[in-house]
Coordinates of C-alpha atoms and ligand atoms in Angstrom, one line a residue:
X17 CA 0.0 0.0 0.0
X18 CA 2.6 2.4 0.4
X19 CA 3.9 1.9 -3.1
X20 CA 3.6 4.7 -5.4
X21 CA -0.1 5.1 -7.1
X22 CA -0.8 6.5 -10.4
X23 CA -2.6 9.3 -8.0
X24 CA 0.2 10.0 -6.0
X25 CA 1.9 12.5 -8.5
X26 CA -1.3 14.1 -9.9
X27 CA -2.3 15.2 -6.3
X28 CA -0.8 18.2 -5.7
X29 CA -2.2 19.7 -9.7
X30 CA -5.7 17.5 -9.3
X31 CA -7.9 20.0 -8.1
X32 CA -7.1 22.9 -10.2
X33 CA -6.9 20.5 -13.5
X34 CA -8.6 17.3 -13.2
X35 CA -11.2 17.8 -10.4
X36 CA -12.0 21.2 -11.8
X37 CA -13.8 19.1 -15.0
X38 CA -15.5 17.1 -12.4
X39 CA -19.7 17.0 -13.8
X40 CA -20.7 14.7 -11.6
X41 CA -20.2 16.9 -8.3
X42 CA -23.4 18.6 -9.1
X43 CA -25.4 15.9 -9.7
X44 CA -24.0 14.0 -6.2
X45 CA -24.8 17.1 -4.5
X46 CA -28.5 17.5 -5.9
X47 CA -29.1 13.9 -5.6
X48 CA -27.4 13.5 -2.2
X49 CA -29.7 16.5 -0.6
X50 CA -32.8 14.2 -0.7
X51 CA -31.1 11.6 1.8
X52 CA -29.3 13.4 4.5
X53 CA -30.3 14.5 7.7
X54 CA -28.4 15.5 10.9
X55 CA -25.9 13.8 11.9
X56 CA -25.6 11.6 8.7
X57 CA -23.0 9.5 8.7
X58 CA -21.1 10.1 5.0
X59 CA -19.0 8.0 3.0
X60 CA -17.1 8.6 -0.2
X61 CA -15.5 5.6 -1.9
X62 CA -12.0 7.0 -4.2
X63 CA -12.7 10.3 -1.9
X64 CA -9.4 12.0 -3.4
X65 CA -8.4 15.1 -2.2
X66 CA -11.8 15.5 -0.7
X67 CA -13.3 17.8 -3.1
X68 CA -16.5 16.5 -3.2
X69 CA -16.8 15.8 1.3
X70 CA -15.9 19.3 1.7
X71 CA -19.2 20.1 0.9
X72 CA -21.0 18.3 3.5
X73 CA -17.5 19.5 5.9
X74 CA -19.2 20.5 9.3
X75 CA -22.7 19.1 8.9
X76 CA -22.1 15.0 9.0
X77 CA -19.5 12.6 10.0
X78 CA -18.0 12.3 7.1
X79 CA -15.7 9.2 5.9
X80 CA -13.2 8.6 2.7
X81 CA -11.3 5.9 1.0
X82 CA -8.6 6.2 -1.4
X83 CA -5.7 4.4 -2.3
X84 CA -3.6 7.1 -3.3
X85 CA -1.4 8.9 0.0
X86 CA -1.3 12.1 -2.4
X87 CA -4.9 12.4 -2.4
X88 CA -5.5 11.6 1.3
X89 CA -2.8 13.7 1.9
X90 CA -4.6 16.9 0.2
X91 CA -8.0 15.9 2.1
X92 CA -7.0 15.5 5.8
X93 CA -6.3 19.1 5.2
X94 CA -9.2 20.0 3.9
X95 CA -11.8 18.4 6.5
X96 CA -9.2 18.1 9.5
X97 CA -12.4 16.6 11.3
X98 CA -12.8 13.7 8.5
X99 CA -11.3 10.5 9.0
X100 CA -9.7 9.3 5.7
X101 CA -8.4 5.4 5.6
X102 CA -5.7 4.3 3.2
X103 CA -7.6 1.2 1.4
X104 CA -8.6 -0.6 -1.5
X105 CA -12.2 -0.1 -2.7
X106 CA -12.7 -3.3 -3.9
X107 CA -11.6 -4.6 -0.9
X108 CA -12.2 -2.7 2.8
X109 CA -14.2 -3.3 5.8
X110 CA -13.9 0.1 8.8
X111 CA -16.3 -2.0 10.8
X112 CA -19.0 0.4 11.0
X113 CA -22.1 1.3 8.8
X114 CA -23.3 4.7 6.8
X115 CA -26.1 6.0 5.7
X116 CA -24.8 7.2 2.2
X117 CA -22.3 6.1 0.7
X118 CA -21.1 7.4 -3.0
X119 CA -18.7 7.1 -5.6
X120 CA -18.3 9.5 -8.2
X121 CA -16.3 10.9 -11.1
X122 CA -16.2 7.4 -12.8
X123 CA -14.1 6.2 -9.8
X124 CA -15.7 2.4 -10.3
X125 CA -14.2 2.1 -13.6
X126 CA -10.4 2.6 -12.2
X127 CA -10.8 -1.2 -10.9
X128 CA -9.4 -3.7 -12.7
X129 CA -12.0 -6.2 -13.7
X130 CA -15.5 -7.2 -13.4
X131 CA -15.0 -9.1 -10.4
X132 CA -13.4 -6.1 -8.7
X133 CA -16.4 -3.9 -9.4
X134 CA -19.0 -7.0 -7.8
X135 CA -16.8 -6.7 -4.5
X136 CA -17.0 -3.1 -4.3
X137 CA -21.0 -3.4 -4.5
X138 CA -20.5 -6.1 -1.9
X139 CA -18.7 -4.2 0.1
X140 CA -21.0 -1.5 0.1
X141 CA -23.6 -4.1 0.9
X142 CA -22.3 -4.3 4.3
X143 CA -21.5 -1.0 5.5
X144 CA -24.7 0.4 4.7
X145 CA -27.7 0.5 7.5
X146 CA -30.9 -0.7 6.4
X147 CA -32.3 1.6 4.3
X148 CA -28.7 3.6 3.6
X149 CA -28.2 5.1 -0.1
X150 CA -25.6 4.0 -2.7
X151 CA -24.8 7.0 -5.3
X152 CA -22.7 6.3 -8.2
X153 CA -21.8 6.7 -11.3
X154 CA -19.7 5.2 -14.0
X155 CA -17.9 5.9 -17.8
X156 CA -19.7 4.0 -20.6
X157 CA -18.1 1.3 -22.7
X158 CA -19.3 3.3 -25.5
X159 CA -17.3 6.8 -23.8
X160 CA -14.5 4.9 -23.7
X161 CA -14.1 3.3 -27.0
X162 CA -14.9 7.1 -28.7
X163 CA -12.3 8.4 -26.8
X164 CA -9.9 6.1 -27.5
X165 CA -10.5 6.7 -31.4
X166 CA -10.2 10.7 -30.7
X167 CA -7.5 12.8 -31.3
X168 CA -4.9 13.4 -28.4
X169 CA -6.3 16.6 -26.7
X170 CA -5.4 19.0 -25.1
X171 CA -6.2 21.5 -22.1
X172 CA -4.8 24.8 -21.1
X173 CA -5.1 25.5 -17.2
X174 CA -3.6 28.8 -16.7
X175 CA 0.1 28.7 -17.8
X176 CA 0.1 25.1 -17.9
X177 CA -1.1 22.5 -20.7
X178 CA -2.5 18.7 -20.0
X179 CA -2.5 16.3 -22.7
X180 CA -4.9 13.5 -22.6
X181 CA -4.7 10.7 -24.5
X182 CA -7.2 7.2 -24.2
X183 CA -5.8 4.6 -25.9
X184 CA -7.7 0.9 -26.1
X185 CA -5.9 -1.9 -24.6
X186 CA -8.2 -5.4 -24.5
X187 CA -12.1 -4.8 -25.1
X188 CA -13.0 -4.1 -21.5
X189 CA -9.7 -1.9 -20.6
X190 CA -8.7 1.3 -21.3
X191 CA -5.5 3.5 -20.4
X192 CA -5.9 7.3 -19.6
X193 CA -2.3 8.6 -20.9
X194 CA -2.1 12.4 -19.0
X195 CA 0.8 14.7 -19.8
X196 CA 1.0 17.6 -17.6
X197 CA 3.1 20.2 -18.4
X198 CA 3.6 22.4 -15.7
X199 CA 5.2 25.8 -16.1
X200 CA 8.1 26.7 -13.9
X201 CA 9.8 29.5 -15.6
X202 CA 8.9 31.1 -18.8
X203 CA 9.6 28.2 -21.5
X204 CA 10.9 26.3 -19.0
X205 CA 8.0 23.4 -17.8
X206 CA 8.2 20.4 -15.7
X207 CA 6.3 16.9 -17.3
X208 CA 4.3 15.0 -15.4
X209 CA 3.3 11.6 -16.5
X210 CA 0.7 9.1 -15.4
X211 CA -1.3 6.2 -16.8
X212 CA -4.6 5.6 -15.2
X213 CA -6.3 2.1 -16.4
X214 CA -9.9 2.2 -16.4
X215 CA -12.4 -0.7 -17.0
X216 CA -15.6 -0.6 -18.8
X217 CA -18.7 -3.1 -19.3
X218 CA -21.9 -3.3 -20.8
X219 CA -24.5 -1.2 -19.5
X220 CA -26.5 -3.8 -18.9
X221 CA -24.3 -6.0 -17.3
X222 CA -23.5 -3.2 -14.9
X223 CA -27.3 -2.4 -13.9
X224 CA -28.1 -6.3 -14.2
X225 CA -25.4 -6.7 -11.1
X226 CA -26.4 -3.7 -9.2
X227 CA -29.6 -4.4 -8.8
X228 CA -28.4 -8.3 -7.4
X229 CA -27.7 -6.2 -4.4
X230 CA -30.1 -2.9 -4.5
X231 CA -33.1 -1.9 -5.1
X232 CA -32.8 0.7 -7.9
X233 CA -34.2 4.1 -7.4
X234 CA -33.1 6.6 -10.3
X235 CA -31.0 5.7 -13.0
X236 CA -30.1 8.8 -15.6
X237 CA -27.5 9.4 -18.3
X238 CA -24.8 12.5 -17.5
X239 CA -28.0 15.4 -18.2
X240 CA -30.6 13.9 -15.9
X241 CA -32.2 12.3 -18.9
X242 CA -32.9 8.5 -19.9
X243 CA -30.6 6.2 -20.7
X244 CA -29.7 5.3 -24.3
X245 CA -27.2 3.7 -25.9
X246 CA -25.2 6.6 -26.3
X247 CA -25.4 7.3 -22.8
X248 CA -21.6 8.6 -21.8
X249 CA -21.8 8.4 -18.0
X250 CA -24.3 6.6 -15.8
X251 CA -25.7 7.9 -12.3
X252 CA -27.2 5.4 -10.3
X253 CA -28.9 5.8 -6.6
X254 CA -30.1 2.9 -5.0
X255 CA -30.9 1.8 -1.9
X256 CA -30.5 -1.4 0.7
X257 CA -33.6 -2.4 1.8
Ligands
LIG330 C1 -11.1 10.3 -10.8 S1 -10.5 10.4 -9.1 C2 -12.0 10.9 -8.3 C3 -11.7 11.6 -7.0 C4 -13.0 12.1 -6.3 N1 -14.0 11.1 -6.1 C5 -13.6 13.3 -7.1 O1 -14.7 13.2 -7.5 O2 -12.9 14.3 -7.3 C6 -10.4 8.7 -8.7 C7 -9.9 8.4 -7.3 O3 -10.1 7.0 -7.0 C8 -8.9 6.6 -6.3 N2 -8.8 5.1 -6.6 C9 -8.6 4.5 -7.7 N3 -8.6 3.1 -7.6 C10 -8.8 2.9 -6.3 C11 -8.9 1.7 -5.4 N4 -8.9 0.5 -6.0 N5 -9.2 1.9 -4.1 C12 -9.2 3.2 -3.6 N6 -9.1 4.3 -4.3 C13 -8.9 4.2 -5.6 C14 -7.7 7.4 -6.9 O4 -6.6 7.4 -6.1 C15 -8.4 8.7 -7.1 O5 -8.2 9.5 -6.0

């Protein structure tokens, strides 16, 4: 665990250049809204640098996961009265149960393989209390294999310029190539590499699984709308009855 992790070098430019993009904050927060009451208790699953807690900082006990010590790093300071846990997704148990628990920002597709994304929901399964809400969302197969036939592209924040790149590797994986070129002096810039793999299935298969363990309650495309074929990103609330 305390290997380097594709994270770990991205954490101290996320915010400002990756989380900055992040569309699925707004729908967690509108969604979330309907479930929470006083005291809540709040977990986020790939919490990162705790962009997304921050908003519920001061108002629930709130809980987050990552792998990465970058990103943990990056949220203890932000919600100094969070407690953040070093751990796999696919693979934890903190020995006590939420009431919400999400995962956003297409955080399920940076596990491996199908079976990894069946132990997360399993996972979840158990630290929820009865009636406790799952939010979560995911990248398309169909996202995935138009980005990989895109064009390289790139982004300009501030000074700086980020390269993505998502090239195809088997049918179900997919490698997210970021160069980040980071100013220091005038012509003078700093690359950063990193390589983040990301998995993606089937819609179906997905929702077919999920609701093995859930009972569904809203399922939309990245606009709120119904979900088609050409859906790019999935948001799905459900709930352990
Ligand atoms: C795209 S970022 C999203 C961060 C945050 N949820 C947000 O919305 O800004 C994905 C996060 O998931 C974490 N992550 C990836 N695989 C993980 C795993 N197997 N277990 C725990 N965290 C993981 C990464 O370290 C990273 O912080």
């Amino acid at each position: 665990m305390a290997s380097k992790n594709h994270y770990d070098s991205l954490a101290p430019f996320y915010d400002t250049v990756i989380g900055k993009n992040n569309s699925s904050k707004k729908i967690l927060l509108n969604t979330a809204k309907n479930y929470l009451k006083s005291g809540s208790k709040v977990l986020e699953l790939g919490c990162g640098t705790a962009e997304n807690l921050s908003v519920f900082a001061n108002k629930y006990k709130l809980t987050g996961i990552d792998i990465s010590e970058g990103m943990l790093k990056i949220a203890r300071r932000k919600i100094p009265g969070g407690k953040f846990v070093q751990a796999d997704i696919a693979d934890f148990d903190l020995k006590e149960k939420f009431d919400l628990i999400f995962c956003v920002y297409d955080t399920v597709n940076h596990l491996k393989d199908f079976k990894a994304w069946i132990s997360l929901f399993r996972c979840v399964k158990k630290h929820l209390n009865e009636g406790g809400i799952f939010i979560f969302d995911f990248n398309t197969l169909y996202k995935l294999n138009i980005l990989s036939q895109s064009d390289i592209y790139p982004e300009f924040p501030g000074e700086d310029t980020l390269l993505l790149n998502v090239r195809k590797v088997t049918k179900n994986l997919f490698n997210w190539e970021i160069n980040y070129f980071k100013q220091v002096s005038g012509a003078k810039y700093e690359l950063i590499k990193s390589v983040i793999p990301e998995s993606g299935y089937d819609t179906d298969k997905v929702l077919n699984e999920v609701k093995k363990h859930f009972s569904l309650i809203n399922i939309s495309n990245e606009s709120f709308r119904k979900v088609t074929k050409k859906s790019l990103r999935i948001f799905c609330t459900v709930k352990l009855e």
